[in-house]
PDB file of C-alpha atoms in Angstrom:
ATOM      1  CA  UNK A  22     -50.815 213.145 124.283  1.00 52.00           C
ATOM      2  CA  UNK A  23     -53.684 212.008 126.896  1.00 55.00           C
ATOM      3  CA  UNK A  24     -53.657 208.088 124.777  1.00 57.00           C
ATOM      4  CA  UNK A  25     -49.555 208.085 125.247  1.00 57.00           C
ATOM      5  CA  UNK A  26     -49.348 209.000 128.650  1.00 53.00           C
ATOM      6  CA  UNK A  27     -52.157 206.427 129.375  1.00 61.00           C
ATOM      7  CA  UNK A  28     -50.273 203.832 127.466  1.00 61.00           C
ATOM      8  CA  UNK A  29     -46.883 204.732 129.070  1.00 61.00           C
ATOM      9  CA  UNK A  30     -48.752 204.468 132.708  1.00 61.00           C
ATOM     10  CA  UNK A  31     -51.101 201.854 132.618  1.00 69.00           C
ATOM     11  CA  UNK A  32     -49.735 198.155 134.069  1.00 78.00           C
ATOM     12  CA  UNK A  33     -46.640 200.094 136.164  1.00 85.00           C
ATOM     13  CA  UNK A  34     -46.894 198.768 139.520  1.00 88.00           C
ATOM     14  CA  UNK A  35     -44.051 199.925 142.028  1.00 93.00           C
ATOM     15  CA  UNK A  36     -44.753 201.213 145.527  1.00 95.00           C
ATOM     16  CA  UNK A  37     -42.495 204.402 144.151  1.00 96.00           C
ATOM     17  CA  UNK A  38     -44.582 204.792 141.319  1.00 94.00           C
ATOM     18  CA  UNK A  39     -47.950 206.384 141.085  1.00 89.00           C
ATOM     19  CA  UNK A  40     -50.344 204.137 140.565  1.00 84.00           C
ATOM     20  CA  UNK A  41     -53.074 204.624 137.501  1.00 76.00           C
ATOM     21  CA  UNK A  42     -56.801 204.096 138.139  1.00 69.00           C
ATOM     22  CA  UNK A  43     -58.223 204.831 135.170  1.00 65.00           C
ATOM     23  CA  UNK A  44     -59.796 207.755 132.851  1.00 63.00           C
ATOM     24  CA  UNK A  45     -62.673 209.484 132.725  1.00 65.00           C
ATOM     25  CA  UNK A  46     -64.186 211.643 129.856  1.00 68.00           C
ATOM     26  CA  UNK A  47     -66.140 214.652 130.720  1.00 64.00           C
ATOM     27  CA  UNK A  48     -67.534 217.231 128.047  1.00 70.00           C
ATOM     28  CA  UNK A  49     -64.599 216.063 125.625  1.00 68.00           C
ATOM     29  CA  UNK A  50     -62.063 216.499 128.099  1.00 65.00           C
ATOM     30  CA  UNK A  51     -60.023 213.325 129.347  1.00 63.00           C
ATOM     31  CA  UNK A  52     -59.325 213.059 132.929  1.00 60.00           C
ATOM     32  CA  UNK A  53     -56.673 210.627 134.482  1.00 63.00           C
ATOM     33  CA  UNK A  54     -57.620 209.368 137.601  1.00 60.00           C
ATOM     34  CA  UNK A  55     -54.916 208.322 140.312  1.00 64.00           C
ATOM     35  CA  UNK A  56     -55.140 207.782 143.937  1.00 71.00           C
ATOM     36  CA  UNK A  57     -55.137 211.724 145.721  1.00 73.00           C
ATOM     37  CA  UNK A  58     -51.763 212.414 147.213  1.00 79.00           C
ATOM     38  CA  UNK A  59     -52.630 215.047 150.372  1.00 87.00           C
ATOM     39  CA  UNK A  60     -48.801 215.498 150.866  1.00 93.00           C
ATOM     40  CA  UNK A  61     -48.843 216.905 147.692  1.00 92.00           C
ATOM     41  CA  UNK A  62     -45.528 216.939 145.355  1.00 94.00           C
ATOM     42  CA  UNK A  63     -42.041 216.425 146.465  1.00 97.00           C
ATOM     43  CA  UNK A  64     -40.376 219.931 146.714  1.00 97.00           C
ATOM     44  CA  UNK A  65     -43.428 221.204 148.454  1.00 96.00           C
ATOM     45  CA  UNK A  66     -43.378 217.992 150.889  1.00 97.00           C
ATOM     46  CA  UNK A  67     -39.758 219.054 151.700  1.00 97.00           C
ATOM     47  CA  UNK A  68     -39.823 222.758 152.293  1.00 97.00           C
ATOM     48  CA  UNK A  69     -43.346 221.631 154.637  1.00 96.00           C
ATOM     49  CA  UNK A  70     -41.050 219.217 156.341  1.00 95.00           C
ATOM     50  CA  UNK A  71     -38.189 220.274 157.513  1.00 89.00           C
ATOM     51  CA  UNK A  72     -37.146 217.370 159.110  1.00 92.00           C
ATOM     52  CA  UNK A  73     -38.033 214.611 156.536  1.00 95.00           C
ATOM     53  CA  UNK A  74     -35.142 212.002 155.695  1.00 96.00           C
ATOM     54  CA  UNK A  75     -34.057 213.832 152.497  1.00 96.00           C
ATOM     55  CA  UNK A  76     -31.611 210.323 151.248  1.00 96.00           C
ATOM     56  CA  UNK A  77     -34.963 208.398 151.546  1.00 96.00           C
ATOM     57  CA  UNK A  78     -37.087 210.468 149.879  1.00 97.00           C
ATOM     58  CA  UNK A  79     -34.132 210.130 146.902  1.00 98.00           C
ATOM     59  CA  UNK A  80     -33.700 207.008 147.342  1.00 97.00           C
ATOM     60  CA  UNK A  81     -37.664 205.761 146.902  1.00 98.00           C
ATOM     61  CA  UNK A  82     -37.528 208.181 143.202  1.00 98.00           C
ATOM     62  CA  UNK A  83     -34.199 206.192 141.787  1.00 98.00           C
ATOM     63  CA  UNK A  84     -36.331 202.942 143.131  1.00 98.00           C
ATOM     64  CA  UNK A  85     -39.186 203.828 140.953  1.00 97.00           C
ATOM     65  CA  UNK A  86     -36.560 205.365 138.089  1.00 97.00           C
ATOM     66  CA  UNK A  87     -34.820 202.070 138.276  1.00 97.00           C
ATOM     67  CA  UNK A  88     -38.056 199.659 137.707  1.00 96.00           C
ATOM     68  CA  UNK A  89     -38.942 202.377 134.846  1.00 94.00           C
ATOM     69  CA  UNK A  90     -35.794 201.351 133.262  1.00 94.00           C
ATOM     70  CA  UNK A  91     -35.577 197.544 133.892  1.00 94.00           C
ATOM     71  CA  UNK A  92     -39.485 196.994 132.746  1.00 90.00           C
ATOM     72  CA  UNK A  93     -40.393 195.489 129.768  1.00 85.00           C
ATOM     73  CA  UNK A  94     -40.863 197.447 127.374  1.00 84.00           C
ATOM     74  CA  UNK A  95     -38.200 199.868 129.194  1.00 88.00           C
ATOM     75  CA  UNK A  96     -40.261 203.130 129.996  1.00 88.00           C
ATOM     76  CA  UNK A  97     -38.163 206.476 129.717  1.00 89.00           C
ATOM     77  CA  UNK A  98     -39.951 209.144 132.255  1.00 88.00           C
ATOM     78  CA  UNK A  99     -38.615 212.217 130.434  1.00 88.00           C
ATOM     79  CA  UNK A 100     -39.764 215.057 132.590  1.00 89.00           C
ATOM     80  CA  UNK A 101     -38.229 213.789 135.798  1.00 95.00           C
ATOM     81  CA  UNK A 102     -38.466 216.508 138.773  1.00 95.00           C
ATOM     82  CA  UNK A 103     -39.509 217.262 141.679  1.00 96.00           C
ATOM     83  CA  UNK A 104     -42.807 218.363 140.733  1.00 93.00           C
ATOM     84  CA  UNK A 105     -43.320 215.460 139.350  1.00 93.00           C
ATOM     85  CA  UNK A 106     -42.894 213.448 142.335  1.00 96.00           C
ATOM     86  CA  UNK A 107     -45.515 212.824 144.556  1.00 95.00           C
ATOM     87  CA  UNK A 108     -46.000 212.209 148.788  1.00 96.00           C
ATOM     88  CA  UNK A 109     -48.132 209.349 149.878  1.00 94.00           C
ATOM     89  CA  UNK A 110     -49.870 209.489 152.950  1.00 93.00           C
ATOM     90  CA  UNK A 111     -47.392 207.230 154.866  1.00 94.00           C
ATOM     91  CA  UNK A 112     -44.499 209.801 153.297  1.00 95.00           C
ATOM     92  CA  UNK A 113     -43.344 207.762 150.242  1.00 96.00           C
ATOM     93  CA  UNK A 114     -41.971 208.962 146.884  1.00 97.00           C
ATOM     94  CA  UNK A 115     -44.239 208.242 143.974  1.00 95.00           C
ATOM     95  CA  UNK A 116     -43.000 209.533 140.418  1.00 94.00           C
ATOM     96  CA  UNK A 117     -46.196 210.536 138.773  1.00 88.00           C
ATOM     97  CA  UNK A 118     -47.079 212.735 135.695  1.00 80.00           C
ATOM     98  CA  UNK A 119     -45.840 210.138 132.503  1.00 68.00           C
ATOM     99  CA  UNK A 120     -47.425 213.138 129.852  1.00 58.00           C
ATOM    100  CA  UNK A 121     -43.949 212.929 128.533  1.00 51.00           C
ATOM    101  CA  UNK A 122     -42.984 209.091 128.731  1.00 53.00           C
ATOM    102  CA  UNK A 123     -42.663 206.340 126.301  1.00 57.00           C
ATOM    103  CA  UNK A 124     -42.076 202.989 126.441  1.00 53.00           C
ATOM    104  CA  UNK A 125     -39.527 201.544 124.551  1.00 50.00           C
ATOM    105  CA  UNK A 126     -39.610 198.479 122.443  1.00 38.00           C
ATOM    106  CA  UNK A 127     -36.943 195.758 122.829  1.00 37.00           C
ATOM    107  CA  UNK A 128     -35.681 197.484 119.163  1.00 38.00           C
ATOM    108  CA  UNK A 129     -34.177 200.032 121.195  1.00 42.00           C
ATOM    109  CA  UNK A 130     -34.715 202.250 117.594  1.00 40.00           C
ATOM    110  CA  UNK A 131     -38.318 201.966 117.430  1.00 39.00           C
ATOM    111  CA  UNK A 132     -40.667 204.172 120.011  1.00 39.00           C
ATOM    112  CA  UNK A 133     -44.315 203.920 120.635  1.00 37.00           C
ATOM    113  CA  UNK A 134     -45.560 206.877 119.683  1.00 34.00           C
ATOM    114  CA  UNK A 135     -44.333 209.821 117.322  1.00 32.00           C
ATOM    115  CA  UNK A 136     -43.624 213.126 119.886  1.00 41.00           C
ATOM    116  CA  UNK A 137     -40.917 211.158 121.921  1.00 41.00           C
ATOM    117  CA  UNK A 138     -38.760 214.297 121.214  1.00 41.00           C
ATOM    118  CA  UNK A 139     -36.899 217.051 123.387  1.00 45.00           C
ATOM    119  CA  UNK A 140     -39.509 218.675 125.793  1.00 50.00           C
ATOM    120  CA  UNK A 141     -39.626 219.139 129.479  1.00 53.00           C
ATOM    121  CA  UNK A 142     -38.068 221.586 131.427  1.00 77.00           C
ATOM    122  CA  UNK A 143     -34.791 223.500 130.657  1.00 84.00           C
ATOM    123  CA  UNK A 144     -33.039 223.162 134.203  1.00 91.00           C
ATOM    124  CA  UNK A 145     -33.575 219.259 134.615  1.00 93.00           C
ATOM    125  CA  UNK A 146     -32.555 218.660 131.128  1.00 92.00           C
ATOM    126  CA  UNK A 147     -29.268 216.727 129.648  1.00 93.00           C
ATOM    127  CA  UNK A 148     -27.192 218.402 127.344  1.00 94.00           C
ATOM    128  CA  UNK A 149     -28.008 216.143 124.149  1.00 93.00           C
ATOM    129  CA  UNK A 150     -31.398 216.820 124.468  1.00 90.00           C
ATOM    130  CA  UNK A 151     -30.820 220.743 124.503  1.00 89.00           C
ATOM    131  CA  UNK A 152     -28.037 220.791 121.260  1.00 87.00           C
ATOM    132  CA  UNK A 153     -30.287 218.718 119.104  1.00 76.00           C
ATOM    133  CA  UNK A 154     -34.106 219.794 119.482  1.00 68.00           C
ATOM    134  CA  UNK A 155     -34.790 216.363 117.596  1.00 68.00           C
ATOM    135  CA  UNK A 156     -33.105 214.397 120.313  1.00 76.00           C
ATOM    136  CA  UNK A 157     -34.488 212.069 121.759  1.00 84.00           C
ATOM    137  CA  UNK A 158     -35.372 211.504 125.512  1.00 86.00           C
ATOM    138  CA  UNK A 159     -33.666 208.168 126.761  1.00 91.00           C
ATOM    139  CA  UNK A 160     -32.549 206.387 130.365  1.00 94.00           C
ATOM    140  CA  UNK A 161     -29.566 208.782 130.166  1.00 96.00           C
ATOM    141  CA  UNK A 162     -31.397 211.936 129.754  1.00 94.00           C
ATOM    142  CA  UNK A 163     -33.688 210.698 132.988  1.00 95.00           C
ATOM    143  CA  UNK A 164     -30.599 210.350 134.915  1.00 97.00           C
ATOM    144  CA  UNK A 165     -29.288 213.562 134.069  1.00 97.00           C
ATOM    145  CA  UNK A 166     -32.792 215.022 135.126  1.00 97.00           C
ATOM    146  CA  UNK A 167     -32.543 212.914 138.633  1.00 98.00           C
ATOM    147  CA  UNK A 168     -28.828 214.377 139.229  1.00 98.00           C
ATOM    148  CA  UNK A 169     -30.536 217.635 139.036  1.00 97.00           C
ATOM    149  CA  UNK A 170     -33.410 216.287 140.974  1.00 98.00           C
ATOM    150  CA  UNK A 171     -31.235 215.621 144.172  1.00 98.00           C
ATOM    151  CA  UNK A 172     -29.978 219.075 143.654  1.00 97.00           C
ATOM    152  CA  UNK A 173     -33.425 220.500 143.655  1.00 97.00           C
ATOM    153  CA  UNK A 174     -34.757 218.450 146.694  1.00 98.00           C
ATOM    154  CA  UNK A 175     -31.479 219.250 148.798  1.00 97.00           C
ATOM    155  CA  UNK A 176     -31.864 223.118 148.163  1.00 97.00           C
ATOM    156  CA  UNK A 177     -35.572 222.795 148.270  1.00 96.00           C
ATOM    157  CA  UNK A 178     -35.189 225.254 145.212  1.00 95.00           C
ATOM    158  CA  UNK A 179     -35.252 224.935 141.122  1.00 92.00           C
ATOM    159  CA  UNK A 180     -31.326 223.050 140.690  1.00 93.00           C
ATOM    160  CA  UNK A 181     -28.822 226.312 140.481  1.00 94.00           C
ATOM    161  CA  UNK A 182     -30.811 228.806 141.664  1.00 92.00           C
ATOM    162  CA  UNK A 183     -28.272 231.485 141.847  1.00 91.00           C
ATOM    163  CA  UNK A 184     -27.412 230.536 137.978  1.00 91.00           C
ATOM    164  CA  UNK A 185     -29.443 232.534 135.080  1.00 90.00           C
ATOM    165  CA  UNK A 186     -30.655 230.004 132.780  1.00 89.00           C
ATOM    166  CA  UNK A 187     -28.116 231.727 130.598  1.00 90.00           C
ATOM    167  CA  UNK A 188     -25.167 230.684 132.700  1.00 93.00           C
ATOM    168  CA  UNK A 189     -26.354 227.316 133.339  1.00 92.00           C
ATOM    169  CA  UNK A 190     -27.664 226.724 129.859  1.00 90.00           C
ATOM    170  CA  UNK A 191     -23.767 227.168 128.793  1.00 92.00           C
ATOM    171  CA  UNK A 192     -22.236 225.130 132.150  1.00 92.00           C
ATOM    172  CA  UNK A 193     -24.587 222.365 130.532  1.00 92.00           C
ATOM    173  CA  UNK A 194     -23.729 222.233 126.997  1.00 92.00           C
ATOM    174  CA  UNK A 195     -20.137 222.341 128.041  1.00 91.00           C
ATOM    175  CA  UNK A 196     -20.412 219.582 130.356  1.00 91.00           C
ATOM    176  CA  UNK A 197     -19.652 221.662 133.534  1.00 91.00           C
ATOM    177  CA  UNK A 198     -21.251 221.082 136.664  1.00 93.00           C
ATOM    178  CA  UNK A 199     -21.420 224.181 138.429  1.00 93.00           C
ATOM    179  CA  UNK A 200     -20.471 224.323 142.079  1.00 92.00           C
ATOM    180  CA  UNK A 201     -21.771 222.747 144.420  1.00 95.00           C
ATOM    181  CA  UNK A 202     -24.838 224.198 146.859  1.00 95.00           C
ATOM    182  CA  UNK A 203     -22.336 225.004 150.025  1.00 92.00           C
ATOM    183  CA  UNK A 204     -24.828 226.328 152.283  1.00 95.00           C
ATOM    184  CA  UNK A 205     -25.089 224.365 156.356  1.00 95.00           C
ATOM    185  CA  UNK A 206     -28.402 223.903 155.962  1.00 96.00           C
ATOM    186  CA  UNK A 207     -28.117 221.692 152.762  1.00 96.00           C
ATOM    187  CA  UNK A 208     -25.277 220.282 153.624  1.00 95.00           C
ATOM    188  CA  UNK A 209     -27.187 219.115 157.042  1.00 95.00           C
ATOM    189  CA  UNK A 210     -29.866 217.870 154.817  1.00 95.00           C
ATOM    190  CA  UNK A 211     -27.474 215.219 153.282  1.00 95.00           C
ATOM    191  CA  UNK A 212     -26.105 217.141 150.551  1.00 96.00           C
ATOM    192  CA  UNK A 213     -22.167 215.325 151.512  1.00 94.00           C
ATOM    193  CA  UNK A 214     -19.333 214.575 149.334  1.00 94.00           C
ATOM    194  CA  UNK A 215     -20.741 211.176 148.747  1.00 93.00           C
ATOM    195  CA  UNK A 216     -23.931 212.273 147.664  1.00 96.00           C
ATOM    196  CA  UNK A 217     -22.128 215.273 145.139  1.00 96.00           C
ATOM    197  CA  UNK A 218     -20.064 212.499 144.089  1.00 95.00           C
ATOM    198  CA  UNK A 219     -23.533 210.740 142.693  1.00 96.00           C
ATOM    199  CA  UNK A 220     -24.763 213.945 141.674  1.00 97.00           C
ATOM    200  CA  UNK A 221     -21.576 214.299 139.108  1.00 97.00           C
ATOM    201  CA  UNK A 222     -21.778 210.732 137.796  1.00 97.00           C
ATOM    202  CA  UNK A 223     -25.658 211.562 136.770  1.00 97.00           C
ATOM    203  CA  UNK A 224     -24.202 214.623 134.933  1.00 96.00           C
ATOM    204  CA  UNK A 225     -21.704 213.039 132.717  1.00 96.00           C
ATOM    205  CA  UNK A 226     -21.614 214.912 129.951  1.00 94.00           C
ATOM    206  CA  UNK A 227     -21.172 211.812 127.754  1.00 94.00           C
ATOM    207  CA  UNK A 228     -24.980 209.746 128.042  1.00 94.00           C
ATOM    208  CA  UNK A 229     -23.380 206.078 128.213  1.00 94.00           C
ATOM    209  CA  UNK A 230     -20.712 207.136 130.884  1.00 96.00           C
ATOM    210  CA  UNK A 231     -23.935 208.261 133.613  1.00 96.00           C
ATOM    211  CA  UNK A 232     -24.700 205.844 136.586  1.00 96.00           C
ATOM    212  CA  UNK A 233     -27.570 203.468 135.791  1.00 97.00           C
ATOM    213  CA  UNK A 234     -30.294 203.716 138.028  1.00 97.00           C
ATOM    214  CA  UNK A 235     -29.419 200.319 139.313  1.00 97.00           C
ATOM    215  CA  UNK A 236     -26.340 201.705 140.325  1.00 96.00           C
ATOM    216  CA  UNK A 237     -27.896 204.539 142.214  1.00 97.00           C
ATOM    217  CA  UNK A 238     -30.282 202.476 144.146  1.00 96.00           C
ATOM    218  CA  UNK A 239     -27.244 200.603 145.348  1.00 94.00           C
ATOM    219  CA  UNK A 240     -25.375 203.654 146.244  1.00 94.00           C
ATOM    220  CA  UNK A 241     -28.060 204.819 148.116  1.00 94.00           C
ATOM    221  CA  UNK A 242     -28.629 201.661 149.494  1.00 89.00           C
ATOM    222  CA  UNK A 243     -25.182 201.664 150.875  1.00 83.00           C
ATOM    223  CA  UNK A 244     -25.167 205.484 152.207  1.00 76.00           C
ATOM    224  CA  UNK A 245     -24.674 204.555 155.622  1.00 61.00           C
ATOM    225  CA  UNK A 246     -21.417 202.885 154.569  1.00 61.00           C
ATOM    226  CA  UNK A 247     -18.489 203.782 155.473  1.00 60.00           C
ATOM    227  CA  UNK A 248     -17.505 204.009 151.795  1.00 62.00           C
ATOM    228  CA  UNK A 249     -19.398 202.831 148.558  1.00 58.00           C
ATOM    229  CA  UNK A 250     -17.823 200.243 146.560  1.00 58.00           C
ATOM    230  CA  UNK A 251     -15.629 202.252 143.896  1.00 59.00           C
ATOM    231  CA  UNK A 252     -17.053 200.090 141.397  1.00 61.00           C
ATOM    232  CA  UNK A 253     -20.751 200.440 141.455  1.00 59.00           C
ATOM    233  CA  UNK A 254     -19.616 204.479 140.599  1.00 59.00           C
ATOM    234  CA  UNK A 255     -18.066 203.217 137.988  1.00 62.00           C
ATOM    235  CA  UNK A 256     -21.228 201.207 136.874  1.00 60.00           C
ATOM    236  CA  UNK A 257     -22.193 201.404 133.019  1.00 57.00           C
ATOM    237  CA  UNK A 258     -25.506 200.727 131.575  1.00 58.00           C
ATOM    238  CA  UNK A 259     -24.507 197.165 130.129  1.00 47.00           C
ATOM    239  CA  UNK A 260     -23.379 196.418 133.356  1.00 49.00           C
ATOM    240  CA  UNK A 261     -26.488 197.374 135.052  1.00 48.00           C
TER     241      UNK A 261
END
């Protein structure tokens, strides 16, 4: 796993993604060596920091999703999460921790690697990936994981907290999205109808009909809108 990740990190340069210094090998053990992050992941950043711009923060990860997914070879994050995001210094979004990635080649059937299978973690993951335990992880199951992944960072909690993984496991597979977090405090962190709106178009239950990362950014991009464009919602990955 330590030679994937290595060859699914090394040569990404982004300012949102985490950048890879090297490895080191001590007593048979393989270290990976990236720059120290003393803000420490994302969902700890935000429940430290009360006040931090919550649509940025979201904003910087589908930047860093979105040049995962328009690099060649295309690289598919597949553990997408909070905890996998980390805080620069200056308060940027880094997505780190590739243990599960793979870069695709530009035979969209063939995959570097042989474990590019379902794994992760149950509450971030798309529905195909949790009826078929051969499925494989793709751009749609990472936008599935960063629907939930606004959820999480908005509620500064696991996505669905008040859901048993037995309720949500079935919402999922059925393609229900279960209500949305109504609490003030959420909903003052930027958790709007616009920003639900993006949260349902990640959770498609279909893969191909999910927003493109592209199309996220420029949602995002265009928050402070008065109203999005209806068509970047309706954005499909050949149009991205």
């Amino acid at each position: 796993r330590i030679k994937l990740e290595i060859k699914a990190w090394k040569g990404l340069q982004h300012p949102n993604i985490l950048p890879f210094i090297g490895s080191v090998t001590l007593k048979w053990i393989t270290y990976l060596v990236s720059p120290w992050m003393e803000n420490g992941d994302a969902l700890s950043y935000v429940r430290s920091h009360p006040d931090v711009d919550h649509v940025s923060l979201i904003a910087q990860i589908a930047e860093g999703l979105k040049y995962l997914h328009t690099h060649d070879p295309i690289v598919v994050h597949g553990d997408l999460k909070a905890n996998n995001v980390f805080i620069s210094d200056a308060g940027e979004a880094r997505i780190g921790d590739f243990g599960l990635s793979q870069k695709l080649m530009e035979d969209a059937s063939r995959i570097i690697g042989t474990s590019f299978y379902a794994a992760g973690t149950f509450r971030w993951q798309a529905p195909e990936l949790l009826i078929d335990e051969q499925a494989r992880r793709s751009i749609f199951s990472d936008i599935f994981a960063f629907g939930r992944t606004i959820v999480e960072l908005f509620t500064q909690d696991v996505p669905f907290s008040n859901l048993s993984d037995g309720l949500l496991l079935i919402s999922t597979l059925e393609g229900k999205l279960p209500l949305r977090p109504a609490q003030e405090e959420v909903i003052r962190r930027g958790l709007d109808d616009r920003m639900w709106r993006i949260v349902e178009r990640c959770s498609e239950l279909k893969p191909a009909a999910r927003l493109t990362a592209s199309a996220a950014v420029e949602l995002l991009q265009h928050y402070q809108a008065p109203e999005p464009a209806a068509e970047i919602f309706e954005r499909t990955p050949a149009e991205a």
